[in-house]
């Protein structure tokens, strides 16, 4: 059971988490927690401010956690070693005028370590014996890619040895691993839920529950489409596509450990625990009469195009283009090709200028910014005639100009690019066409 920052961000919310877990004690749960909402941002900002000699944010972070412990009526002594380490790290940054990725991850991980100790103490006070467990100490062995660490194969056995069996309820930190050398890298800003599926896969859990502040996965982002509907069930393939194209509930990496072991994942709402949420399984029947399951989008994309007349009947051009993109760590979301050009919207602008400089001697290159990727997802797309016609008919009716289309690489999505200013109109038009009120 993984609880996000919105679920543990205040004493009354922690009390709600205690009640939810109490109802599942017969299933022998393991709990994974995020930092309190906003704390990771505060810790990252603390590091940046410490470079300038400003440590004022340190007191605010400490006060928030001590106040939460006091309001819950639990001892905040277990917090003090972590707070002391946090203060030492911040002073070190201030003294050395240096903030490395290693140190930044160490600072950021303190939020989970503080949260786990408070939540575990709340369980114990409520009569549920519990212990705070740093995932780094429990065996979450990772590589040394700071800010985006990945678990190593040995982690499964180590986690199983630490967490399997009876004993006090384990309240495990999300987000943090440990390298062979003893460093504490983070799994990325969305790695908390990934920790839950890593632990669940290691232990052969019957299910992994991801608790947040929404009723599971919706037919669209409810902030954009207020009448979006919760989905009862999705396949792993559908959920992966939604996560990759900007779905807000799950990160793309979250599902991989569960898929590897065939463990269902359920997305649930901490504030409406009676709601069944969305269950994600290996295969899910399509919704009755509807080819689409959901619509996702990514803002602030760009289209990088490279073309050359010599591509006509010339082998190896695509390989050379993608080798350049790979060298500059450009994450390609979507591809469209012809005899003379290839276009791809990278996930961000990192390395784009260098890639363009390397491509220009051989190719005519252009970069168009201010784009958004839209993705319509459903396993039934591949077996339903006319879906693409309906999608682009909806775009025409809404007056949305489609700049790029990608279909076929995945059998369960149709993806396309529009201008940022049109993305809301595009998503609403698609939702109205496929999920009428």
Coordinates of N, CA, C and O in Angstrom, one line a residue, residues 199-365:
X199 N 8.9 -3.4 -4.2 CA 8.7 -4.2 -3.0 C 7.7 -5.3 -3.2 O 7.9 -6.5 -2.8
X200 N 6.6 -4.9 -3.8 CA 5.5 -5.9 -4.1 C 6.0 -7.1 -5.0 O 5.7 -8.2 -4.7
X201 N 6.8 -6.7 -6.0 CA 7.3 -7.8 -6.9 C 8.3 -8.7 -6.1 O 8.3 -9.9 -6.3
X202 N 9.1 -8.1 -5.3 CA 10.1 -8.8 -4.5 C 9.4 -9.8 -3.6 O 9.9 -10.9 -3.4
X203 N 8.3 -9.4 -3.0 CA 7.6 -10.3 -2.0 C 6.5 -11.1 -2.6 O 5.9 -11.9 -1.9
X204 N 6.3 -11.0 -3.9 CA 5.2 -11.7 -4.5 C 3.8 -11.3 -4.0 O 3.0 -12.2 -3.7
X205 N 3.6 -10.0 -3.8 CA 2.3 -9.6 -3.2 C 1.1 -10.0 -4.1 O 1.3 -10.2 -5.3
X206 N 0.0 -10.1 -3.4 CA -1.2 -10.4 -4.2 C -1.7 -9.2 -5.0 O -2.4 -9.3 -6.0
X207 N -1.4 -8.0 -4.5 CA -1.8 -6.8 -5.2 C -0.9 -5.6 -4.7 O -0.4 -5.6 -3.5
X208 N -0.8 -4.6 -5.5 CA -0.1 -3.3 -5.1 C -1.2 -2.2 -5.2 O -1.8 -2.1 -6.2
X209 N -1.4 -1.5 -4.1 CA -2.4 -0.4 -4.1 C -1.6 0.9 -4.1 O -0.8 1.2 -3.2
X210 N -2.0 1.8 -5.0 CA -1.4 3.1 -5.1 C -2.5 4.1 -4.6 O -3.5 4.3 -5.4
X211 N -2.4 4.7 -3.4 CA -3.4 5.6 -2.9 C -3.0 7.1 -3.1 O -1.9 7.5 -2.8
X212 N -3.9 7.9 -3.7 CA -3.6 9.3 -4.0 C -4.9 10.1 -3.7 O -5.7 9.7 -2.8
X213 N -5.1 11.2 -4.4 CA -6.3 12.0 -4.1 C -7.3 12.0 -5.2 O -8.1 13.0 -5.4
X214 N -7.2 11.0 -6.1 CA -8.2 10.9 -7.2 C -8.8 9.5 -7.2 O -8.2 8.5 -6.7
X215 N -10.0 9.3 -7.8 CA -10.7 8.0 -7.9 C -10.1 7.1 -8.9 O -10.8 6.6 -9.8
X216 N -8.8 6.8 -8.8 CA -8.2 5.9 -9.8 C -7.8 6.7 -11.0 O -7.5 7.9 -11.0
X217 N -7.8 6.0 -12.2 CA -7.4 6.5 -13.5 C -8.7 6.9 -14.2 O -9.6 6.1 -14.2
X218 N -8.7 8.1 -14.8 CA -9.9 8.6 -15.4 C -9.8 8.6 -16.9 O -8.8 8.3 -17.5
X219 N -11.0 8.8 -17.5 CA -11.0 8.9 -19.0 C -10.3 10.1 -19.5 O -9.9 10.1 -20.7
X220 N -10.0 11.1 -18.7 CA -9.1 12.2 -19.1 C -8.8 12.9 -17.8 O -9.3 12.6 -16.7
X221 N -7.9 13.8 -17.8 CA -7.5 14.6 -16.6 C -8.7 15.4 -16.2 O -9.1 16.3 -16.9
X222 N -9.2 15.2 -15.0 CA -10.4 15.9 -14.5 C -10.2 17.4 -14.4 O -11.2 18.2 -14.4
X223 N -8.9 17.8 -14.3 CA -8.7 19.3 -14.2 C -9.0 20.0 -15.5 O -9.3 21.2 -15.6
X224 N -8.9 19.2 -16.6 CA -9.1 19.7 -17.9 C -10.6 19.4 -18.4 O -11.2 20.1 -19.1
X225 N -11.0 18.2 -18.0 CA -12.4 17.7 -18.4 C -13.1 17.3 -17.1 O -13.0 16.2 -16.6
X226 N -13.9 18.3 -16.6 CA -14.6 18.0 -15.3 C -15.5 16.8 -15.3 O -15.7 16.2 -14.2
X227 N -16.1 16.4 -16.4 CA -17.0 15.3 -16.4 C -16.2 14.0 -16.8 O -16.9 13.0 -17.2
X228 N -14.9 13.9 -16.6 CA -14.2 12.7 -16.8 C -14.6 11.6 -15.8 O -15.0 11.9 -14.7
X229 N -14.6 10.4 -16.3 CA -15.2 9.3 -15.5 C -14.0 8.4 -15.1 O -13.1 8.1 -15.8
X230 N -14.1 7.8 -13.9 CA -13.1 6.8 -13.4 C -13.3 5.5 -14.2 O -14.4 5.1 -14.6
X231 N -12.1 4.9 -14.4 CA -12.1 3.6 -15.2 C -12.1 2.4 -14.2 O -11.3 2.5 -13.2
X232 N -12.9 1.4 -14.4 CA -12.9 0.3 -13.5 C -11.7 -0.6 -13.7 O -11.1 -1.1 -12.7
X233 N -11.2 -0.8 -15.0 CA -10.1 -1.7 -15.2 C -9.4 -1.3 -16.4 O -9.9 -0.7 -17.4
X234 N -8.1 -1.5 -16.4 CA -7.2 -1.3 -17.5 C -6.2 -2.4 -17.7 O -5.9 -3.1 -16.7
X235 N -5.7 -2.6 -18.9 CA -4.6 -3.6 -19.0 C -3.3 -2.9 -18.7 O -3.2 -1.6 -18.7
X236 N -2.2 -3.6 -18.4 CA -0.9 -3.1 -18.2 C -0.5 -2.2 -19.4 O 0.1 -1.1 -19.3
X237 N -0.8 -2.7 -20.6 CA -0.4 -2.0 -21.8 C -1.1 -0.7 -21.9 O -0.4 0.3 -22.3
X238 N -2.4 -0.6 -21.6 CA -3.1 0.6 -21.7 C -2.5 1.6 -20.6 O -2.3 2.8 -20.9
X239 N -2.3 1.1 -19.4 CA -1.9 2.0 -18.3 C -0.5 2.5 -18.6 O -0.2 3.7 -18.3
X240 N 0.4 1.7 -19.2 CA 1.7 2.1 -19.6 C 1.7 3.3 -20.6 O 2.4 4.2 -20.5
X241 N 0.8 3.1 -21.6 CA 0.7 4.2 -22.6 C 0.2 5.5 -22.0 O 0.8 6.6 -22.3
X242 N -0.8 5.4 -21.1 CA -1.3 6.6 -20.4 C -0.2 7.2 -19.6 O 0.0 8.5 -19.6
X243 N 0.5 6.4 -18.9 CA 1.6 6.9 -18.0 C 2.7 7.6 -18.8 O 3.2 8.7 -18.5
X244 N 3.0 7.0 -19.9 CA 4.1 7.5 -20.8 C 3.7 8.8 -21.4 O 4.6 9.8 -21.5
X245 N 2.5 9.0 -21.8 CA 2.0 10.2 -22.4 C 1.4 11.2 -21.5 O 0.7 12.1 -21.9
X246 N 1.8 11.1 -20.2 CA 1.5 12.2 -19.3 C 0.4 12.0 -18.3 O -0.1 12.9 -17.6
X247 N -0.2 10.7 -18.2 CA -1.2 10.4 -17.2 C -0.6 10.8 -15.8 O 0.5 10.5 -15.5
X248 N -1.5 11.3 -14.9 CA -1.0 11.9 -13.7 C -0.9 10.9 -12.5 O -0.3 11.2 -11.5
X249 N -1.6 9.8 -12.6 CA -1.7 8.9 -11.4 C -0.4 8.0 -11.3 O 0.1 7.8 -10.2
X250 N 0.1 7.5 -12.5 CA 1.2 6.6 -12.4 C 2.3 7.1 -13.3 O 2.1 7.7 -14.3
X251 N 3.5 6.8 -12.8 CA 4.7 7.1 -13.6 C 5.0 5.9 -14.5 O 4.7 4.8 -14.2
X252 N 5.6 6.1 -15.7 CA 5.9 5.0 -16.6 C 6.6 3.9 -16.0 O 6.4 2.7 -16.3
X253 N 7.6 4.1 -15.1 CA 8.4 3.1 -14.5 C 7.7 2.3 -13.5 O 8.1 1.2 -13.1
X254 N 6.6 2.8 -12.9 CA 5.9 2.2 -11.8 C 5.4 0.8 -12.1 O 5.5 -0.1 -11.2
X255 N 4.9 0.6 -13.3 CA 4.2 -0.7 -13.6 C 5.2 -1.8 -13.9 O 4.8 -3.0 -13.8
X256 N 6.4 -1.5 -14.3 CA 7.3 -2.5 -14.8 C 7.5 -3.7 -13.8 O 7.4 -4.8 -14.2
X257 N 7.9 -3.4 -12.5 CA 8.1 -4.6 -11.6 C 6.8 -5.4 -11.4 O 6.9 -6.6 -11.4
X258 N 5.6 -4.8 -11.4 CA 4.4 -5.6 -11.3 C 4.1 -6.4 -12.5 O 3.7 -7.5 -12.4
X259 N 4.4 -5.8 -13.7 CA 4.2 -6.5 -14.9 C 5.1 -7.8 -15.0 O 4.7 -8.8 -15.4
X260 N 6.3 -7.6 -14.5 CA 7.3 -8.7 -14.6 C 6.8 -9.9 -13.8 O 7.0 -11.0 -14.1
X261 N 6.1 -9.6 -12.7 CA 5.6 -10.7 -11.8 C 4.1 -11.0 -12.0 O 3.5 -11.8 -11.3
X262 N 3.4 -10.2 -12.9 CA 2.0 -10.4 -13.1 C 1.1 -10.0 -11.8 O 0.1 -10.7 -11.6
X263 N 1.6 -9.0 -11.1 CA 0.8 -8.6 -9.9 C -0.1 -7.4 -10.2 O 0.3 -6.4 -10.7
X264 N -1.4 -7.6 -10.0 CA -2.3 -6.5 -10.2 C -2.0 -5.2 -9.4 O -1.5 -5.3 -8.3
X265 N -2.2 -4.1 -10.0 CA -2.0 -2.8 -9.4 C -3.4 -2.1 -9.3 O -4.1 -2.1 -10.3
X266 N -3.7 -1.5 -8.2 CA -5.0 -0.8 -8.0 C -4.7 0.6 -7.6 O -4.0 0.9 -6.7
X267 N -5.3 1.6 -8.4 CA -5.2 3.0 -8.0 C -6.4 3.4 -7.3 O -7.6 3.3 -7.7
X268 N -6.2 4.0 -6.0 CA -7.3 4.3 -5.1 C -7.2 5.7 -4.6 O -6.2 6.3 -4.6
X269 N -8.4 6.1 -4.0 CA -8.5 7.5 -3.4 C -8.5 7.4 -1.9 O -9.4 6.9 -1.3
X270 N -7.5 8.0 -1.3 CA -7.4 8.0 0.2 C -8.6 8.7 0.8 O -9.0 8.4 1.9
X271 N -9.2 9.7 0.1 CA -10.2 10.5 0.7 C -11.6 9.9 0.3 O -12.6 10.4 0.8
X272 N -11.6 8.9 -0.5 CA -12.9 8.1 -0.7 C -12.5 6.6 -0.8 O -12.6 6.0 -1.8
X273 N -12.1 6.1 0.4 CA -11.6 4.7 0.3 C -12.7 3.7 0.0 O -12.4 2.5 -0.4
X274 N -14.0 4.1 0.0 CA -15.0 3.2 -0.4 C -15.1 3.0 -1.9 O -15.7 2.1 -2.4
X275 N -14.5 3.9 -2.7 CA -14.5 3.9 -4.1 C -13.6 2.7 -4.6 O -12.5 2.6 -4.1
X276 N -14.1 1.9 -5.6 CA -13.2 0.8 -6.0 C -12.0 1.1 -6.7 O -11.1 0.3 -6.9
X277 N -11.9 2.4 -7.3 CA -10.7 2.8 -8.0 C -10.6 2.0 -9.3 O -11.5 1.5 -9.9
X278 N -9.3 2.0 -9.8 CA -9.0 1.4 -11.1 C -8.1 0.2 -10.9 O -7.0 0.4 -10.3
X279 N -8.4 -1.0 -11.4 CA -7.6 -2.1 -11.3 C -6.8 -2.3 -12.6 O -7.4 -2.3 -13.7
X280 N -5.5 -2.6 -12.5 CA -4.7 -2.7 -13.7 C -4.1 -4.1 -13.7 O -3.5 -4.6 -12.7
X281 N -4.4 -4.9 -14.8 CA -4.1 -6.3 -14.9 C -3.5 -6.6 -16.2 O -3.4 -5.7 -17.1
X282 N -3.1 -7.8 -16.4 CA -2.4 -8.2 -17.6 C -3.2 -8.0 -18.8 O -2.8 -7.5 -19.9
X283 N -4.5 -8.4 -18.8 CA -5.4 -8.2 -19.9 C -6.8 -7.7 -19.3 O -7.2 -8.2 -18.3
X284 N -7.3 -6.8 -20.0 CA -8.6 -6.2 -19.6 C -9.6 -6.1 -20.8 O -9.2 -5.6 -21.8
X285 N -10.8 -6.6 -20.6 CA -11.8 -6.5 -21.7 C -12.1 -5.0 -22.0 O -12.1 -4.2 -21.1
X286 N -12.3 -4.7 -23.3 CA -12.6 -3.3 -23.6 C -13.9 -2.9 -23.1 O -14.8 -3.7 -22.8
X287 N -14.0 -1.6 -22.8 CA -15.3 -1.1 -22.3 C -16.4 -1.3 -23.4 O -16.1 -1.2 -24.6
X288 N -17.6 -1.6 -23.0 CA -18.6 -2.0 -23.9 C -18.9 -0.9 -24.9 O -19.3 0.2 -24.5
X289 N -18.7 -1.2 -26.2 CA -19.1 -0.3 -27.2 C -18.2 0.9 -27.4 O -18.5 1.8 -28.2
X290 N -17.1 1.0 -26.6 CA -16.2 2.1 -26.7 C -14.7 1.6 -27.0 O -14.2 0.8 -26.3
X291 N -14.2 2.1 -28.1 CA -12.8 1.6 -28.4 C -11.7 2.3 -27.5 O -10.7 1.7 -27.3
X292 N -12.0 3.5 -27.1 CA -11.0 4.2 -26.2 C -11.3 3.9 -24.8 O -12.4 3.7 -24.3
X293 N -10.2 4.0 -24.0 CA -10.3 3.9 -22.5 C -10.0 5.3 -21.9 O -10.7 5.7 -21.0
X294 N -9.0 6.0 -22.5 CA -8.6 7.2 -21.8 C -7.8 8.1 -22.8 O -7.4 7.6 -23.8
X295 N -7.7 9.4 -22.5 CA -7.0 10.3 -23.3 C -5.9 11.0 -22.4 O -6.3 11.6 -21.3
X296 N -4.7 11.0 -22.8 CA -3.6 11.6 -22.0 C -2.9 12.7 -22.9 O -3.1 12.7 -24.1
X297 N -2.2 13.6 -22.3 CA -1.5 14.6 -23.1 C -0.2 15.1 -22.3 O -0.1 14.9 -21.1
X298 N 0.7 15.6 -23.1 CA 1.9 16.2 -22.6 C 2.1 17.6 -23.2 O 2.1 17.7 -24.4
X299 N 2.2 18.6 -22.3 CA 2.4 19.9 -22.8 C 3.9 20.2 -23.0 O 4.7 19.4 -22.6
X300 N 4.2 21.4 -23.6 CA 5.5 21.9 -23.8 C 6.4 20.9 -24.4 O 7.6 20.6 -24.0
X301 N 6.0 20.3 -25.5 CA 6.8 19.4 -26.3 C 7.4 20.2 -27.5 O 7.0 21.4 -27.7
X302 N 8.3 19.6 -28.2 CA 8.8 20.3 -29.4 C 8.9 19.3 -30.5 O 9.0 18.1 -30.3
X303 N 8.9 19.7 -31.7 CA 9.1 18.8 -32.9 C 10.5 19.2 -33.5 O 10.8 20.3 -33.9
X304 N 11.3 18.2 -33.5 CA 12.6 18.3 -34.2 C 12.6 17.5 -35.5 O 12.3 16.3 -35.5
X305 N 12.8 18.2 -36.6 CA 12.7 17.6 -37.9 C 14.1 17.6 -38.6 O 14.8 18.6 -38.4
X306 N 14.4 16.5 -39.2 CA 15.7 16.5 -40.0 C 15.4 15.9 -41.4 O 14.7 14.8 -41.5
X307 N 15.8 16.5 -42.4 CA 15.5 16.0 -43.8 C 16.7 16.2 -44.7 O 17.6 17.1 -44.5
X308 N 16.7 15.4 -45.7 CA 17.8 15.5 -46.7 C 17.3 14.8 -48.0 O 16.8 13.7 -47.9
X309 N 17.5 15.4 -49.2 CA 17.2 14.7 -50.4 C 17.9 13.4 -50.6 O 17.5 12.4 -51.2
X310 N 19.1 13.3 -49.9 CA 19.9 12.1 -50.1 C 19.3 10.9 -49.3 O 19.7 9.7 -49.4
X311 N 18.2 11.2 -48.5 CA 17.6 10.0 -47.8 C 16.8 9.2 -48.8 O 16.5 8.0 -48.5
X312 N 16.5 9.7 -50.0 CA 15.8 8.9 -51.0 C 16.6 7.7 -51.4 O 17.7 7.8 -51.9
X313 N 16.1 6.5 -51.1 CA 16.8 5.3 -51.4 C 18.1 5.1 -50.8 O 18.9 4.3 -51.3
X314 N 18.4 5.9 -49.8 CA 19.7 5.8 -49.1 C 19.6 5.1 -47.8 O 18.9 5.6 -46.9
X315 N 20.3 3.9 -47.6 CA 20.1 3.2 -46.3 C 20.9 3.9 -45.2 O 21.9 4.6 -45.4
X316 N 20.4 3.7 -43.9 CA 21.2 4.2 -42.7 C 20.9 5.6 -42.3 O 21.5 6.0 -41.2
X317 N 20.0 6.3 -42.9 CA 19.8 7.7 -42.5 C 19.1 7.8 -41.1 O 19.5 8.5 -40.3
X318 N 18.1 6.9 -41.0 CA 17.4 6.9 -39.7 C 18.3 6.5 -38.6 O 18.3 7.1 -37.5
X319 N 19.2 5.5 -38.8 CA 20.1 5.1 -37.8 C 21.0 6.2 -37.4 O 21.3 6.4 -36.2
X320 N 21.5 7.0 -38.3 CA 22.4 8.1 -38.0 C 21.7 9.2 -37.2 O 22.2 9.8 -36.2
X321 N 20.4 9.5 -37.6 CA 19.6 10.5 -36.9 C 19.4 10.1 -35.4 O 19.7 10.8 -34.5
X322 N 19.0 8.8 -35.2 CA 18.7 8.4 -33.9 C 19.9 8.2 -33.0 O 19.9 8.3 -31.8
X323 N 21.0 7.9 -33.7 CA 22.3 7.8 -32.9 C 22.6 9.2 -32.3 O 23.1 9.3 -31.2
X324 N 22.4 10.2 -33.1 CA 22.7 11.6 -32.6 C 21.7 11.9 -31.4 O 22.2 12.4 -30.4
X325 N 20.5 11.6 -31.6 CA 19.5 11.9 -30.5 C 19.9 11.1 -29.2 O 19.8 11.7 -28.1
X326 N 20.3 9.9 -29.4 CA 20.7 9.1 -28.2 C 21.9 9.7 -27.5 O 22.0 9.7 -26.3
X327 N 22.9 10.1 -28.3 CA 24.1 10.7 -27.7 C 23.8 11.9 -26.8 O 24.5 12.2 -25.9
X328 N 22.7 12.6 -27.2 CA 22.4 13.8 -26.4 C 21.2 13.6 -25.5 O 20.5 14.6 -25.1
X329 N 20.9 12.4 -25.2 CA 19.9 12.0 -24.2 C 18.5 12.6 -24.5 O 17.8 13.1 -23.6
X330 N 18.1 12.6 -25.8 CA 16.8 13.1 -26.1 C 15.8 12.0 -26.1 O 16.0 11.0 -26.8
X331 N 14.8 12.1 -25.3 CA 13.8 11.1 -25.1 C 12.8 11.2 -26.2 O 12.0 12.2 -26.2
X332 N 12.7 10.3 -27.1 CA 11.8 10.5 -28.3 C 10.4 9.8 -27.9 O 10.3 8.7 -27.6
X333 N 9.4 10.7 -27.9 CA 8.0 10.2 -27.5 C 7.3 9.6 -28.8 O 6.5 8.8 -28.6
X334 N 7.5 10.2 -29.9 CA 6.7 9.9 -31.1 C 7.6 10.1 -32.3 O 8.5 11.0 -32.4
X335 N 7.3 9.4 -33.4 CA 8.1 9.4 -34.6 C 7.1 9.4 -35.8 O 6.1 8.7 -35.8
X336 N 7.5 10.2 -36.8 CA 6.8 10.2 -38.1 C 7.8 10.2 -39.2 O 8.8 11.0 -39.1
X337 N 7.8 9.3 -40.1 CA 8.8 9.3 -41.2 C 8.2 9.3 -42.6 O 7.1 9.0 -42.8
X338 N 9.1 9.7 -43.5 CA 8.7 9.6 -44.9 C 10.0 9.3 -45.6 O 11.1 9.0 -45.0
X339 N 10.1 9.4 -46.9 CA 11.3 9.1 -47.6 C 12.4 10.2 -47.4 O 13.5 10.0 -47.6
X340 N 11.9 11.4 -46.9 CA 12.9 12.4 -46.8 C 13.0 13.1 -45.5 O 13.8 14.0 -45.3
X341 N 12.2 12.7 -44.5 CA 12.3 13.4 -43.2 C 11.9 12.5 -42.1 O 11.2 11.5 -42.3
X342 N 12.4 12.9 -40.9 CA 11.9 12.2 -39.6 C 11.7 13.3 -38.6 O 12.5 14.2 -38.5
X343 N 10.5 13.2 -37.9 CA 10.2 14.2 -36.9 C 9.9 13.5 -35.6 O 9.3 12.4 -35.6
X344 N 10.4 14.1 -34.5 CA 10.2 13.5 -33.2 C 10.0 14.6 -32.2 O 10.8 15.5 -32.2
X345 N 9.0 14.5 -31.3 CA 8.9 15.4 -30.2 C 9.7 15.0 -29.0 O 9.2 14.1 -28.2
X346 N 10.9 15.4 -28.7 CA 11.6 15.1 -27.5 C 10.8 15.5 -26.2 O 10.1 16.5 -26.3
X347 N 11.0 14.8 -25.1 CA 10.3 15.1 -23.9 C 10.7 16.4 -23.3 O 10.0 17.0 -22.6
X348 N 11.9 16.9 -23.5 CA 12.3 18.2 -23.1 C 13.4 18.7 -24.0 O 13.8 18.1 -25.0
X349 N 14.0 19.9 -23.7 CA 14.9 20.5 -24.6 C 16.4 20.2 -24.3 O 17.3 20.7 -24.9
X350 N 16.6 19.3 -23.3 CA 17.9 18.9 -22.9 C 18.7 18.3 -24.1 O 18.3 17.4 -24.8
X351 N 19.7 18.9 -24.5 CA 20.6 18.4 -25.5 C 20.1 18.7 -26.9 O 20.8 18.4 -27.9
X352 N 19.0 19.4 -27.1 CA 18.4 19.7 -28.4 C 19.4 20.5 -29.2 O 19.7 20.3 -30.4
X353 N 19.9 21.6 -28.6 CA 20.8 22.5 -29.4 C 22.0 21.8 -29.9 O 22.5 21.9 -31.0
X354 N 22.6 20.9 -29.0 CA 23.8 20.1 -29.4 C 23.4 19.1 -30.5 O 24.2 18.9 -31.5
X355 N 22.3 18.5 -30.4 CA 21.8 17.5 -31.5 C 21.7 18.2 -32.8 O 22.1 17.7 -33.8
X356 N 21.0 19.4 -32.8 CA 20.8 20.2 -34.0 C 22.2 20.5 -34.6 O 22.3 20.4 -35.9
X357 N 23.1 21.0 -33.8 CA 24.4 21.3 -34.3 C 25.1 20.1 -35.0 O 25.8 20.3 -36.0
X358 N 24.9 19.0 -34.4 CA 25.6 17.8 -35.0 C 24.9 17.3 -36.3 O 25.5 16.8 -37.2
X359 N 23.5 17.5 -36.3 CA 22.8 17.0 -37.5 C 22.9 18.0 -38.7 O 22.8 17.6 -39.8
X360 N 23.1 19.3 -38.4 CA 23.0 20.3 -39.5 C 24.0 20.1 -40.6 O 23.6 20.3 -41.8
X361 N 25.2 19.6 -40.4 CA 26.1 19.4 -41.6 C 25.5 18.5 -42.7 O 25.8 18.6 -43.9
X362 N 24.7 17.5 -42.2 CA 24.2 16.5 -43.1 C 22.7 16.7 -43.4 O 22.3 16.2 -44.5
X363 N 22.0 17.3 -42.5 CA 20.5 17.4 -42.7 C 20.1 18.8 -42.6 O 20.7 19.6 -41.8
X364 N 19.0 19.1 -43.2 CA 18.3 20.4 -42.9 C 17.4 20.2 -41.7 O 16.5 19.3 -41.7
X365 N 17.6 20.9 -40.6 CA 16.9 20.7 -39.4 C 16.1 21.9 -39.0 O 16.4 23.0 -39.3

